[in-house]
Tab-separated table of C-alpha atoms and ligand atoms in Angstrom:
chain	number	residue	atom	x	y	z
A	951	UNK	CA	97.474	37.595	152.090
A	952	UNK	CA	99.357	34.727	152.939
A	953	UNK	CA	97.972	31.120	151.439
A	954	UNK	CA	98.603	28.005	153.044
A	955	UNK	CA	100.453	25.704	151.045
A	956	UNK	CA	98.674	23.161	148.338
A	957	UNK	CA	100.116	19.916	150.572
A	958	UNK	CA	98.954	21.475	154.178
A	959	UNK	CA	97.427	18.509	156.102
A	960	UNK	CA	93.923	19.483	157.095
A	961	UNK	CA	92.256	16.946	158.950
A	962	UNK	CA	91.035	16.311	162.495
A	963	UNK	CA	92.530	13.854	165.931
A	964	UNK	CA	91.038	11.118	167.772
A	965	UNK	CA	93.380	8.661	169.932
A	966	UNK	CA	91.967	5.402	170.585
A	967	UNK	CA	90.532	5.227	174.595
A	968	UNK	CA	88.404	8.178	173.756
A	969	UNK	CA	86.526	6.488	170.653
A	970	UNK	CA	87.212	3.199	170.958
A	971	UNK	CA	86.358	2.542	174.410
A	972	UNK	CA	88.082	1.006	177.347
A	973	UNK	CA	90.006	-2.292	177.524
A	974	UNK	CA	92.448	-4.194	179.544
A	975	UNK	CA	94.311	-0.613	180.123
A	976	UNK	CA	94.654	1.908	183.142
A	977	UNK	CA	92.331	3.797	182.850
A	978	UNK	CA	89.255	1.630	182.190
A	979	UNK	CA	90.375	1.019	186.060
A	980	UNK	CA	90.488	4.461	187.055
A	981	UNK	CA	86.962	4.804	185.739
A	982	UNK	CA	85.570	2.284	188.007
A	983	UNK	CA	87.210	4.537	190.728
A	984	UNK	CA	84.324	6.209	192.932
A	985	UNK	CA	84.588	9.906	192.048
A	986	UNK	CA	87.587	9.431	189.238
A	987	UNK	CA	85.065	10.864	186.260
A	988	UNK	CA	83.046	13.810	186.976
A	989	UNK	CA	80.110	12.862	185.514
A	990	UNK	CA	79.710	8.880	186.796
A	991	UNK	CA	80.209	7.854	183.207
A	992	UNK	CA	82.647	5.086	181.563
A	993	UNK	CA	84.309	5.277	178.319
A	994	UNK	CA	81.979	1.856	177.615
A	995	UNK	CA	82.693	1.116	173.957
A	996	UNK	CA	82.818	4.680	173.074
A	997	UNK	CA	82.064	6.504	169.855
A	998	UNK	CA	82.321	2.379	168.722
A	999	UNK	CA	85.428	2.616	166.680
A	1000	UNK	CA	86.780	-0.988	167.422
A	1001	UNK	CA	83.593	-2.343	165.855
A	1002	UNK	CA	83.423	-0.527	162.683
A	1003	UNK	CA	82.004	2.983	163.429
A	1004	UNK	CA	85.610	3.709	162.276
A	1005	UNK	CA	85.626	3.947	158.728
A	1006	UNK	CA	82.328	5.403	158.578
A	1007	UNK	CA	83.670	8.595	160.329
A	1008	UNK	CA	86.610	8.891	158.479
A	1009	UNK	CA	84.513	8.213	154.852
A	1010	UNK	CA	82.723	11.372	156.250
A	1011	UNK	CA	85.928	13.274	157.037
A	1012	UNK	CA	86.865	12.514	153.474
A	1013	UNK	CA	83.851	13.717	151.746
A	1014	UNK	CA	83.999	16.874	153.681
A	1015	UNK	CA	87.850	17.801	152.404
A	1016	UNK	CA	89.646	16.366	154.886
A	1017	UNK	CA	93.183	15.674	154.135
A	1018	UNK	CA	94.713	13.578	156.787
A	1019	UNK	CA	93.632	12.138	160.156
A	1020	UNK	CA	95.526	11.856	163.671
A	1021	UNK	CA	94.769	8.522	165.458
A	1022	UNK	CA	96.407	6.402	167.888
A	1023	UNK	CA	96.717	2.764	168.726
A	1024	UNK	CA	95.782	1.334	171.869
A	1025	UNK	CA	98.983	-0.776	173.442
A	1026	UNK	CA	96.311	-3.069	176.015
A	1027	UNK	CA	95.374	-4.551	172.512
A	1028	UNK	CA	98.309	-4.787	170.429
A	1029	UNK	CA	100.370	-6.398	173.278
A	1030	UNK	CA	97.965	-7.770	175.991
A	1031	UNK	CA	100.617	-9.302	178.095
A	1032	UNK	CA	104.726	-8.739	177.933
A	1033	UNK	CA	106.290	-10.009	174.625
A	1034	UNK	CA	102.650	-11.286	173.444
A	1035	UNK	CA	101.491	-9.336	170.031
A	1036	UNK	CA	98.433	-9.964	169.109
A	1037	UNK	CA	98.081	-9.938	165.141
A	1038	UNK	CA	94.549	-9.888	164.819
A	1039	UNK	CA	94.344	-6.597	166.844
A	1040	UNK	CA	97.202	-5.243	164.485
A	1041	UNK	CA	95.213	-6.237	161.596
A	1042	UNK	CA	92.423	-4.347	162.756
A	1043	UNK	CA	94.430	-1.193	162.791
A	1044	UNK	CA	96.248	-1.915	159.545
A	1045	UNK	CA	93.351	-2.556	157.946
A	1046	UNK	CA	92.008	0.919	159.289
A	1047	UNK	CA	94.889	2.648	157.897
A	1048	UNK	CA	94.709	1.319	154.472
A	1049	UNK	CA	91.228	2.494	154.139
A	1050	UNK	CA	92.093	5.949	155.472
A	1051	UNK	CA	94.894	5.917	152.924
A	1052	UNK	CA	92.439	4.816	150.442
A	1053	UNK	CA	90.012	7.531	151.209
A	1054	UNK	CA	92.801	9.679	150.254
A	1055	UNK	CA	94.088	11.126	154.225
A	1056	UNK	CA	97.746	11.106	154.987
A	1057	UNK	CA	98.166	9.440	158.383
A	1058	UNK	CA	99.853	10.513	161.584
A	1059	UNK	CA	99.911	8.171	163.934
A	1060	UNK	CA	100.084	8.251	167.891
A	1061	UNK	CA	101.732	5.381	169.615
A	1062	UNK	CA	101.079	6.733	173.127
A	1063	UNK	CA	98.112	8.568	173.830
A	1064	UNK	CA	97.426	8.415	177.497
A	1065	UNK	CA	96.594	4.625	178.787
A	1066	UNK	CA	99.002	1.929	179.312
A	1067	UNK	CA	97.865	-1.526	179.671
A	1068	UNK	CA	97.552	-2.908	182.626
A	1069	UNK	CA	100.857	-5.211	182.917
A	1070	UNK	CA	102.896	-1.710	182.579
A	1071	UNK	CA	100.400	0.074	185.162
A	1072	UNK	CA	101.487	-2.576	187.527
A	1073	UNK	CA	105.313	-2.155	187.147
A	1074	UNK	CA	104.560	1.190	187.934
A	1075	UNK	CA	103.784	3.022	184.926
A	1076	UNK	CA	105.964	5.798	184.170
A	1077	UNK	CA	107.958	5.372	187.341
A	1078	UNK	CA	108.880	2.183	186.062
A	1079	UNK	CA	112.237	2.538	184.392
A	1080	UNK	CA	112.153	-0.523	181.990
A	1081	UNK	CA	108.903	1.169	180.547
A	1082	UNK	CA	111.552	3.072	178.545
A	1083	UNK	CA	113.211	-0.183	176.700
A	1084	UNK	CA	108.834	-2.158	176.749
A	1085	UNK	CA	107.552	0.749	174.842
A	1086	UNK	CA	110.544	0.853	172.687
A	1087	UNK	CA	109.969	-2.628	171.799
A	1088	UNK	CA	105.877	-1.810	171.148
A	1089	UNK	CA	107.003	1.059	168.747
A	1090	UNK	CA	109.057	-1.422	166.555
A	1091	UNK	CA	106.027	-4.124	167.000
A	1092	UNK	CA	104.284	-1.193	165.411
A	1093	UNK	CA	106.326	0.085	163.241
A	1094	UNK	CA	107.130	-3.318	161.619
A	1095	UNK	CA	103.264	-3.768	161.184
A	1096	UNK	CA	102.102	-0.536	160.263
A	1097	UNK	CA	104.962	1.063	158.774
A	1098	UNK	CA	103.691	1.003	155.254
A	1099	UNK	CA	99.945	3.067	156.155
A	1100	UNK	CA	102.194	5.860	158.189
A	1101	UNK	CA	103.375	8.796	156.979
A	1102	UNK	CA	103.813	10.610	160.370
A	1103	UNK	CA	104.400	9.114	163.892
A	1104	UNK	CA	104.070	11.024	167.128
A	1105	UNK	CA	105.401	8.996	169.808
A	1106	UNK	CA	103.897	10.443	173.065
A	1107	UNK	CA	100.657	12.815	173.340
A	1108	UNK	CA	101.144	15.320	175.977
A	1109	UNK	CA	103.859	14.196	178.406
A	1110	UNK	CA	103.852	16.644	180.960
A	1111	UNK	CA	100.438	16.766	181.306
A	1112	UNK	CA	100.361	13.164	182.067
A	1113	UNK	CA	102.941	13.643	184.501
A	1114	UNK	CA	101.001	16.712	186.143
A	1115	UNK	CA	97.535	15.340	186.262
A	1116	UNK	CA	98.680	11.689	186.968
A	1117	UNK	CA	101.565	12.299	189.370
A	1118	UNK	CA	101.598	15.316	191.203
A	1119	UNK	CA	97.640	15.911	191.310
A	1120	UNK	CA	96.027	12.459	191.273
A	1121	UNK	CA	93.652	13.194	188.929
A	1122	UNK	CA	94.817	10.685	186.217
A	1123	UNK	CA	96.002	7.322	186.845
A	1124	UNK	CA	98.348	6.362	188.440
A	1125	UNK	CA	97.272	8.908	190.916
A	1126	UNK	CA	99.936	9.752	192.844
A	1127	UNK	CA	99.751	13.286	194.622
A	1128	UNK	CA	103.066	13.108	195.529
A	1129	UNK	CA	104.781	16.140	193.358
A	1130	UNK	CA	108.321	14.456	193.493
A	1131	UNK	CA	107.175	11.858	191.320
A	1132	UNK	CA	106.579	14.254	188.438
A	1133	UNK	CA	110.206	14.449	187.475
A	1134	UNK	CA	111.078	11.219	187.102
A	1135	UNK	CA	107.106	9.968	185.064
A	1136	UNK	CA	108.268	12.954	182.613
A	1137	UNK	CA	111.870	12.225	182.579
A	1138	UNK	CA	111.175	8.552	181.511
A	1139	UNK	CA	108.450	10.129	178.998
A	1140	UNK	CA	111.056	11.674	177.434
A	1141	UNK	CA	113.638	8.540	177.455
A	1142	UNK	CA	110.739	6.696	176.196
A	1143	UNK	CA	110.445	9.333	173.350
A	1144	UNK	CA	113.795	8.480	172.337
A	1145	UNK	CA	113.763	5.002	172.593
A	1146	UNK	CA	110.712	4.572	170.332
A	1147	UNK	CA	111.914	7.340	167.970
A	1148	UNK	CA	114.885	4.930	167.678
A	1149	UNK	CA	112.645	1.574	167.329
A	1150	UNK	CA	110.726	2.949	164.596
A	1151	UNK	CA	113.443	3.929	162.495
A	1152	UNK	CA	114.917	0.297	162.631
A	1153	UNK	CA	112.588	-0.916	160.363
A	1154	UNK	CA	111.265	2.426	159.236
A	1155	UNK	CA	114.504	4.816	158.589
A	1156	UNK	CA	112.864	6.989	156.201
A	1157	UNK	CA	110.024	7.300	159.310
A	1158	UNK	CA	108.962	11.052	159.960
A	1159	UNK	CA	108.764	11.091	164.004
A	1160	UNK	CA	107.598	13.675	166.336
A	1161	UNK	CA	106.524	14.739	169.748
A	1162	UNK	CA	103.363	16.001	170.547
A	1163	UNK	CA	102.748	19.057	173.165
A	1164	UNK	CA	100.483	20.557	174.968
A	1165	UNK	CA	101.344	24.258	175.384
A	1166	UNK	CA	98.499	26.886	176.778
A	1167	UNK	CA	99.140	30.155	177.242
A	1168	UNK	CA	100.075	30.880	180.936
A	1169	UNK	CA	100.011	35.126	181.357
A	1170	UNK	CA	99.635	36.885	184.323
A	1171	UNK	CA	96.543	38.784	185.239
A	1172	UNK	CA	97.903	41.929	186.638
A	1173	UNK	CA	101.077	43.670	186.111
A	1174	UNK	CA	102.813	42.213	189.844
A	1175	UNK	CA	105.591	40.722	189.876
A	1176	UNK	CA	103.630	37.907	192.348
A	1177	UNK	CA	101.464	36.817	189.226
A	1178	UNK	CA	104.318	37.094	186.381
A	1179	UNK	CA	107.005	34.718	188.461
A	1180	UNK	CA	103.514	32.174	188.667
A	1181	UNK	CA	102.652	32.500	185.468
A	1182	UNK	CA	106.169	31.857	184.599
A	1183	UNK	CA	106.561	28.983	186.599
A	1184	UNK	CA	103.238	27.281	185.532
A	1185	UNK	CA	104.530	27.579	182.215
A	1186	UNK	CA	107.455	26.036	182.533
A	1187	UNK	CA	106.117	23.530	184.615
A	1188	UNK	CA	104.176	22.471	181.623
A	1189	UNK	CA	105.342	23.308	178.232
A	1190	UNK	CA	109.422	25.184	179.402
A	1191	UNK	CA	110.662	22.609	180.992
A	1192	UNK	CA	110.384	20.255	178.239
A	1193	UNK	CA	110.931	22.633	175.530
A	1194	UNK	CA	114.095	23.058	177.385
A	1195	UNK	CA	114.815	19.415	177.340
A	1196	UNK	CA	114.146	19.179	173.620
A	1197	UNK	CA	116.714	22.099	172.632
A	1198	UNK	CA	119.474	21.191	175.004
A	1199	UNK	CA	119.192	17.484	175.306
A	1200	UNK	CA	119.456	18.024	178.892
A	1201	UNK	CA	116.814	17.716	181.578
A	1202	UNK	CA	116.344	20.518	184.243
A	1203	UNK	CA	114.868	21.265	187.205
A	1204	UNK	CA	112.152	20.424	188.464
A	1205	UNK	CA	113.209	17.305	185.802
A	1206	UNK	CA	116.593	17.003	186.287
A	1207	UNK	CA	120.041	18.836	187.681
A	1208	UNK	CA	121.509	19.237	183.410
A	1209	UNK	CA	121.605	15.100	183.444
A	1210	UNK	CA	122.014	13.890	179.394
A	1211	UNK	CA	119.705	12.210	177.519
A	1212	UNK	CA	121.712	10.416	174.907
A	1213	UNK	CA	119.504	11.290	171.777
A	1214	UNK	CA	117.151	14.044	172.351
A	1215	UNK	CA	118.281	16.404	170.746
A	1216	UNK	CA	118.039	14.841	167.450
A	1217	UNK	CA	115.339	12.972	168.230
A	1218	UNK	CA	112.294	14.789	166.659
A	1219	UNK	CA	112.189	14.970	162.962
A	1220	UNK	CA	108.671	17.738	163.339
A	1221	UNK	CA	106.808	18.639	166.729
A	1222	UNK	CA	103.129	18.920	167.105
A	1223	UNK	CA	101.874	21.578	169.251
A	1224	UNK	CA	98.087	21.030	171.369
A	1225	UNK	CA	96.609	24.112	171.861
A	1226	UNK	CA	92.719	25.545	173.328
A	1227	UNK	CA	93.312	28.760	175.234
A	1228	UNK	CA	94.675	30.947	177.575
A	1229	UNK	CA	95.289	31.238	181.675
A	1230	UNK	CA	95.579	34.519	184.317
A	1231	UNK	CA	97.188	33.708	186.898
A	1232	UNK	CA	96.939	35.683	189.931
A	1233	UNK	CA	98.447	34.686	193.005
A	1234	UNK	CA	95.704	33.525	195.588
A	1235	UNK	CA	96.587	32.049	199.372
A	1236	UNK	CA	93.900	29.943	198.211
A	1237	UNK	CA	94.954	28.261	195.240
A	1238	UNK	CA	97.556	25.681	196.462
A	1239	UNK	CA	97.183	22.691	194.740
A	1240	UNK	CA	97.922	25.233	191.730
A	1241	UNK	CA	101.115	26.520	193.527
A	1242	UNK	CA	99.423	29.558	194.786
A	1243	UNK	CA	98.248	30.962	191.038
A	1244	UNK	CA	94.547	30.607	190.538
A	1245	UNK	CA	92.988	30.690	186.638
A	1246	UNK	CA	91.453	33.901	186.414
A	1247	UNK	CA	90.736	34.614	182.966
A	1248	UNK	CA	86.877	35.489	181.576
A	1249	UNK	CA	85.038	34.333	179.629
A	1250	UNK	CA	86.879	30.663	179.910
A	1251	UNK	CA	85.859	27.083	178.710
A	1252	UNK	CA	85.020	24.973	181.556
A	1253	UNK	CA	83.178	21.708	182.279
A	1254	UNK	CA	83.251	20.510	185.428
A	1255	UNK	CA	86.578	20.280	186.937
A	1256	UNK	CA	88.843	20.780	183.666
A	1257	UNK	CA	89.372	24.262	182.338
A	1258	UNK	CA	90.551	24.758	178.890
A	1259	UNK	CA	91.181	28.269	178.968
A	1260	UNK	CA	89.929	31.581	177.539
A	1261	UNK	CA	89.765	31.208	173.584
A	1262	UNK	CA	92.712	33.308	172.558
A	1263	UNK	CA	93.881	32.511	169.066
A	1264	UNK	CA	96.853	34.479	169.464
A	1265	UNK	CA	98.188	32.583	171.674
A	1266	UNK	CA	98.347	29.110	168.998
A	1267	UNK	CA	100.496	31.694	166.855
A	1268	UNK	CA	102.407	32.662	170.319
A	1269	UNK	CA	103.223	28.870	170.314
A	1270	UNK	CA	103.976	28.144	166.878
A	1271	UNK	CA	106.249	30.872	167.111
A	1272	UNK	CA	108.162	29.492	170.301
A	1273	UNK	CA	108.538	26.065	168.927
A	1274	UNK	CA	109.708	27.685	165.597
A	1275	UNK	CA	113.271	27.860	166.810
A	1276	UNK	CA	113.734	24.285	167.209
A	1277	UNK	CA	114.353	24.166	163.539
A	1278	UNK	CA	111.791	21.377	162.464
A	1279	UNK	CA	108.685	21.537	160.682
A	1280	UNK	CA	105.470	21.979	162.707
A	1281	UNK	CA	101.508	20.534	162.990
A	1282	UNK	CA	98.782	21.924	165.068
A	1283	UNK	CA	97.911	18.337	166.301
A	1284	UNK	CA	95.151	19.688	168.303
A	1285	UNK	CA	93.049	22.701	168.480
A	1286	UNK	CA	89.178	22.580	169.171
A	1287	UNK	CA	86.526	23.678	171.872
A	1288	UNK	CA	84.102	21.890	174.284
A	1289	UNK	CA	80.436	23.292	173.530
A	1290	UNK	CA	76.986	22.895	172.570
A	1291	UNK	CA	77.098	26.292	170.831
A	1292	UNK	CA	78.067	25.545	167.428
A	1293	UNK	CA	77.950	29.128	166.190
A	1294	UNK	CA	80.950	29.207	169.229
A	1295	UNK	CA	82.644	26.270	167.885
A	1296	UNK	CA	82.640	27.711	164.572
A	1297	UNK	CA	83.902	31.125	165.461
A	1298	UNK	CA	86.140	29.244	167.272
A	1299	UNK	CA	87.604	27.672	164.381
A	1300	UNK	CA	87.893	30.108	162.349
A	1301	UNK	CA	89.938	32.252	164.252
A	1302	UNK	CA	92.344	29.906	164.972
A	1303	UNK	CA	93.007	29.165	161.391
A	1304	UNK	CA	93.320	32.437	161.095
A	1305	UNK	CA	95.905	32.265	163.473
A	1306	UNK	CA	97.851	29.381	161.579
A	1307	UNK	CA	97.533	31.731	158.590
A	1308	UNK	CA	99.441	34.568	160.620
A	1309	UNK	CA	102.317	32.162	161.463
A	1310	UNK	CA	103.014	31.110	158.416
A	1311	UNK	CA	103.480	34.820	157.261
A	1312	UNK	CA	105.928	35.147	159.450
A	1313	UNK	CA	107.704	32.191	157.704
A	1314	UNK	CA	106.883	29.786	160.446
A	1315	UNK	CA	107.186	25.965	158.598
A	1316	UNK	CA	103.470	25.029	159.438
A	1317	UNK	CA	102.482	21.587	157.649
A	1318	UNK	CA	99.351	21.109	159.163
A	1319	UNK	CA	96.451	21.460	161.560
A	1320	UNK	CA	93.985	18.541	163.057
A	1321	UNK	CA	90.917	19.844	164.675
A	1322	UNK	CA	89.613	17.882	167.870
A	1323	UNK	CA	87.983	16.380	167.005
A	1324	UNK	CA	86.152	14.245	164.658
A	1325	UNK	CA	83.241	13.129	166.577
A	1326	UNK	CA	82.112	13.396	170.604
A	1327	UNK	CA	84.443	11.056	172.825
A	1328	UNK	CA	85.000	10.576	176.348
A	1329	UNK	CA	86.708	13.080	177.626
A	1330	UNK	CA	89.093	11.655	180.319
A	1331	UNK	CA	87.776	12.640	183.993
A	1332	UNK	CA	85.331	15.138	182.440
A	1333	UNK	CA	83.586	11.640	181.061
A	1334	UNK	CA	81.365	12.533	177.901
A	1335	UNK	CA	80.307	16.221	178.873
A	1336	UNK	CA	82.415	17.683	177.096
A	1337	UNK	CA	81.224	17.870	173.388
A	1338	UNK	CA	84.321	18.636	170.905
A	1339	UNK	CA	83.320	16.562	167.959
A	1340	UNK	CA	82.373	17.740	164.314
A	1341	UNK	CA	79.859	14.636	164.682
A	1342	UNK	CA	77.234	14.916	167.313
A	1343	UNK	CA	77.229	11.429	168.930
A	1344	UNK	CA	74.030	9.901	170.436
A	1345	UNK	CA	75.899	7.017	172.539
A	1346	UNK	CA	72.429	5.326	173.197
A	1347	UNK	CA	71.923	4.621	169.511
A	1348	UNK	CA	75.356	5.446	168.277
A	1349	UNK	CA	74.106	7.758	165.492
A	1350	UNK	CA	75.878	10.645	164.474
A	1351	UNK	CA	74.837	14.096	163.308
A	1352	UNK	CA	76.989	16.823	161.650
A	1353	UNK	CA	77.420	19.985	163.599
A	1354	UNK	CA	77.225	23.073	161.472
A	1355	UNK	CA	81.320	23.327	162.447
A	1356	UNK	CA	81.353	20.521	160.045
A	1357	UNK	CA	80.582	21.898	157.015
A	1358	UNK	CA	82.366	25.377	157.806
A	1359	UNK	CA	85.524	23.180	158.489
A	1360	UNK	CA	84.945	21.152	155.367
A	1361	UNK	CA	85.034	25.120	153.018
A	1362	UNK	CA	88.058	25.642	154.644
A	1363	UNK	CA	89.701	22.143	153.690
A	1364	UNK	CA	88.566	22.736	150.168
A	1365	UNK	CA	89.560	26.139	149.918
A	1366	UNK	CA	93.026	25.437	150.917
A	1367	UNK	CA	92.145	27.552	154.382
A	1368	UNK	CA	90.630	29.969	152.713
B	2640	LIG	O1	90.649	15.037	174.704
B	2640	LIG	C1	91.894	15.599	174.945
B	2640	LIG	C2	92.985	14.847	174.219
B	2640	LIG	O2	93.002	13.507	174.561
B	2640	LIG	C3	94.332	15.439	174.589
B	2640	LIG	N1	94.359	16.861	174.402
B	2640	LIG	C4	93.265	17.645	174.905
B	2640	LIG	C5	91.933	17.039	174.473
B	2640	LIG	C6	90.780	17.882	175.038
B	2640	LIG	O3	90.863	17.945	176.414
C-alpha cells in the first residue's frame, strides 16, 4: 500500500474573519444586513483568536501531531486605511507565526481569504480595477513582515466562489445579483493573483506561492443530455473556467473572449484544492437562480441555505487528479464536514485520507492536507451553525472541547496517514 511521504504536511485551516471575529472589513457590514446570516448571528469576536485564544489552539494542534497550519491575515487590520500599515497589528501576526513555527508546524499562509476592508469595499471591491496594483502592494507589506515565519503563501481563497456568491447571487458582499459582474470580480481575482504572486517574490524570491480552489464535484443525476450539459456548465462556471485560465494564461468565456494575462501561467509555484462533496444536477424549470440545474444528490450536507454536497471521497481524488496536469505540486487546503455527529465527522475523515492515499498511488505530487478546521467558526451566511471544528467551541464562555475527530485525526498525523 502506498505511504504518504515522511515530510507530508498534516495539519488543519482557519482564515482570520471566521476565528478572529469581525473588524473594520466588508463583511462585519454585511452581517448587520437584515436577513444576510441565516441564523441572526455576528462573527462578534469569534473563536477569540485576536486576543490570545490563538496559540492555545494551535499548542493543541501540536500536541495532537499536527504538522503545519493554514491561516490567513486579515487586510482591515494590517492596512486600516490606503498606504497606512499598522505595525502593531503585523506584530501580532508575526508573533503568531513564530510560535506556530516554534511549536514545530510549517506555515501556509492566506493573504486573501474572503473580506476586504472597508476602504477597498468602497472603491468597489473586486470591480474596482486598482484593487489589482492595492493588494499587490498589501502582499509585499506582508511579505516584507512576515516573510521569515512563511513557508507557503496562497494568495486568494476561493475566487470564483467569491465572484458567484458575491456577484451574480448576492449572497456575499458586495451583493450584486447582476451575473455580468462575475467576469470581471474573477478576472481581477486572477490579475490580483498575479500581482501579489509578483509582490511577494520581491522581497521573498525563494517564496513558494499558490492559489487556492474550490472544486466540488458537479455530475449529472440521470443519464440526459439536459443534466450532463448543466452539470458541465456549473462546473465550469466554478472550478473550468479558471482551471482554464491557469493552464492557458488566457481568460474565457463567461471571463473573457482569450484576453492575456501577462503572468499566469507561471504564476503558481503549487495549487491548493478545497474540497467537501458532490452535486446532481438535474435540470428543473424551477431552479433558476441555479441556471435551471437543481442539487439533487442524497444523503447531502446542508445547513440552512448552504449545501456542501453529498460526501463522496472519490471525488477529492477526481480533483487531485484534474489539477495534476498543471505540473505543480499539490495541498488539500481544505476538506472537512459540518455536523454534530462526530462518529460522521470521523468517517468522514477517514475516507478522504483514504482518498489522498489513492492519488498519490497514482503518482499524483500530493504535499499535504489541512482539515477544516481547527475549532468551530462562523461560517459566513450560515453564521455559527455549522460545526466543522476538531474543538467544540462554547462562544458564551469561549471554552473548547475536543471532538472525538480530534484524536482519530491526531493517529493519523502520527502514523504518517496511516
Ligand atoms: O468556511 C469555509 C471556508 O472559509 C472556505 N471554504 C469552505 C469552508 C466551509 O464552508
Amino acid at each position: 500500500m502506498t505511504s504518504f511521504p515522511s515530510d507530508f504536511w498534516w495539519g488543519c485551516a482557519t482564515s482570520s474573519h471566521q476565528v478572529e471575529g469581525g473588524t473594520d472589513n466588508d463583511w462585519t457590514d454585511w452581517e448587520r444586513r437584515p436577513g444576510a446570516i441565516a441564523d441572526g448571528t455576528r462573527s462578534g469576536d469569534a473563536a477569540r483568536w485576536w486576543s490570545g485564544a490563538a496559540e492555545t489552539d494551535l499548542e493543541r494542534a501540536a500536541s495532537w501531531g499536527h504538522t503545519a497550519t493554514r491561516l490567513s491575515v486579515e487586510w482591515s487590520r494590517l492596512e486600516p486605511e490606503p498606504g497606512r500599515f499598522d505595525e502593531a497589528a503585523f506584530e501580532r501576526y508575526a508573533k503568531l507565526l513564530e510560535h506556530a513555527g516554534a511549536l514545530g508546524l510549517s506555515r501556509l499562509l492566506t493573504i486573501n481569504h474572503f473580506t476586504l476592508p472597508r476602504w477597498v469595499a468602497r472603491r468597489g471591491a473586486w470591480l474596482w480595477d486598482d484593487i489589482v496594483a492595492a493588494i499587490g502592494r498589501f502582499a509585499e507589506a506582508c511579505a516584507k513582515r512576515l516573510g521569515t515565519s512563511v513557508e507557503r503563501w496562497a494568495t486568494i481563497n476561493e475566487p470564483s466562489l467569491v465572484a458567484l456568491l458575491g456577484y451574480a447571487e448576492a449572497l456575499w458582499p458586495p451583493g450584486h445579483r447582476d451575473p455580468r459582474t462575475f467576469g470581471p470580480a474573477l478576472a481581477n481575482m486572477l490579475r490580483a493573483h498575479v500581482s501579489m504572486t509578483r509582490a511577494i517574490k520581491a522581497p521573498c524570491p525563494n517564496a513558494s506561492v499558490g492559489l487556492v480552489l474550490n472544486m466540488p464535484c458537479f455530475d449529472p443525476s440521470r443519464d440526459l443530455l439536459i443534466d450532463r450539459g448543466l452539470a458541465w456548465l456549473q462546473d465550469h462556471a466554478v472550478s473550468g473556467v479558471v482551471l482554464r485560465a491557469l493552464e492557458s494564461g488566457r481568460l474565457w468565456p463567461p471571463v473573457g473572449l482569450g484576453t492575456r494575462i501577462e503572468g499566469l501561467q507561471t504564476s503558481y509555484d503549487w495549487l491548493g484544492l478545497n474540497y467537501y462533496g458532490r452535486y446532481a444536477v438535474r435540470f428543473s424549470p424551477r431552479a433558476y437562480e441555479m441556471a435551471f440545474g437543481a442539487h439533487v444528490q442524497t444523503p447531502t450536507s446542508k445547513c440552512g441555505e448552504t449545501d456542501w454536497g453529498q460526501p463522496h471521497p472519490q471525488g477529492l481524488t477526481r480533483g487531485l487528479r484534474r489539477l495534476a496536469p498543471l505540473g505543480v505540486p499539490l495541498l488539500v487546503t481544505e476538506n472537512g464536514i459540518q455536523t454534530e455527529d462526530d462518529a460522521v465527522r470521523t468517517a468522514y475523515l477517514r475516507s478522504h485520507v483514504a482518498a489522498v492515499r489513492d492519488a498519490l498511488a497514482e503518482g499524483i505530487d500530493v504535499r499535504g492536507y489541512f482539515h477544516w478546521s481547527l475549532v468551530d467558526n462562523f461560517e459566513w451566511a450560515e453564521g455559527w451553525r455549522p460545526r466543522f471544528g476538531l474543538l467544540a467551541l462554547d462562544r458564551a464562555t469561549g471554552e473548547r472541547t475536543p471532538r472525538a475527530t480530534a484524536e482519530v485525526y491526531a493517529q493519523i498525523c502520527r502514523n504518517h496517514g496511516e
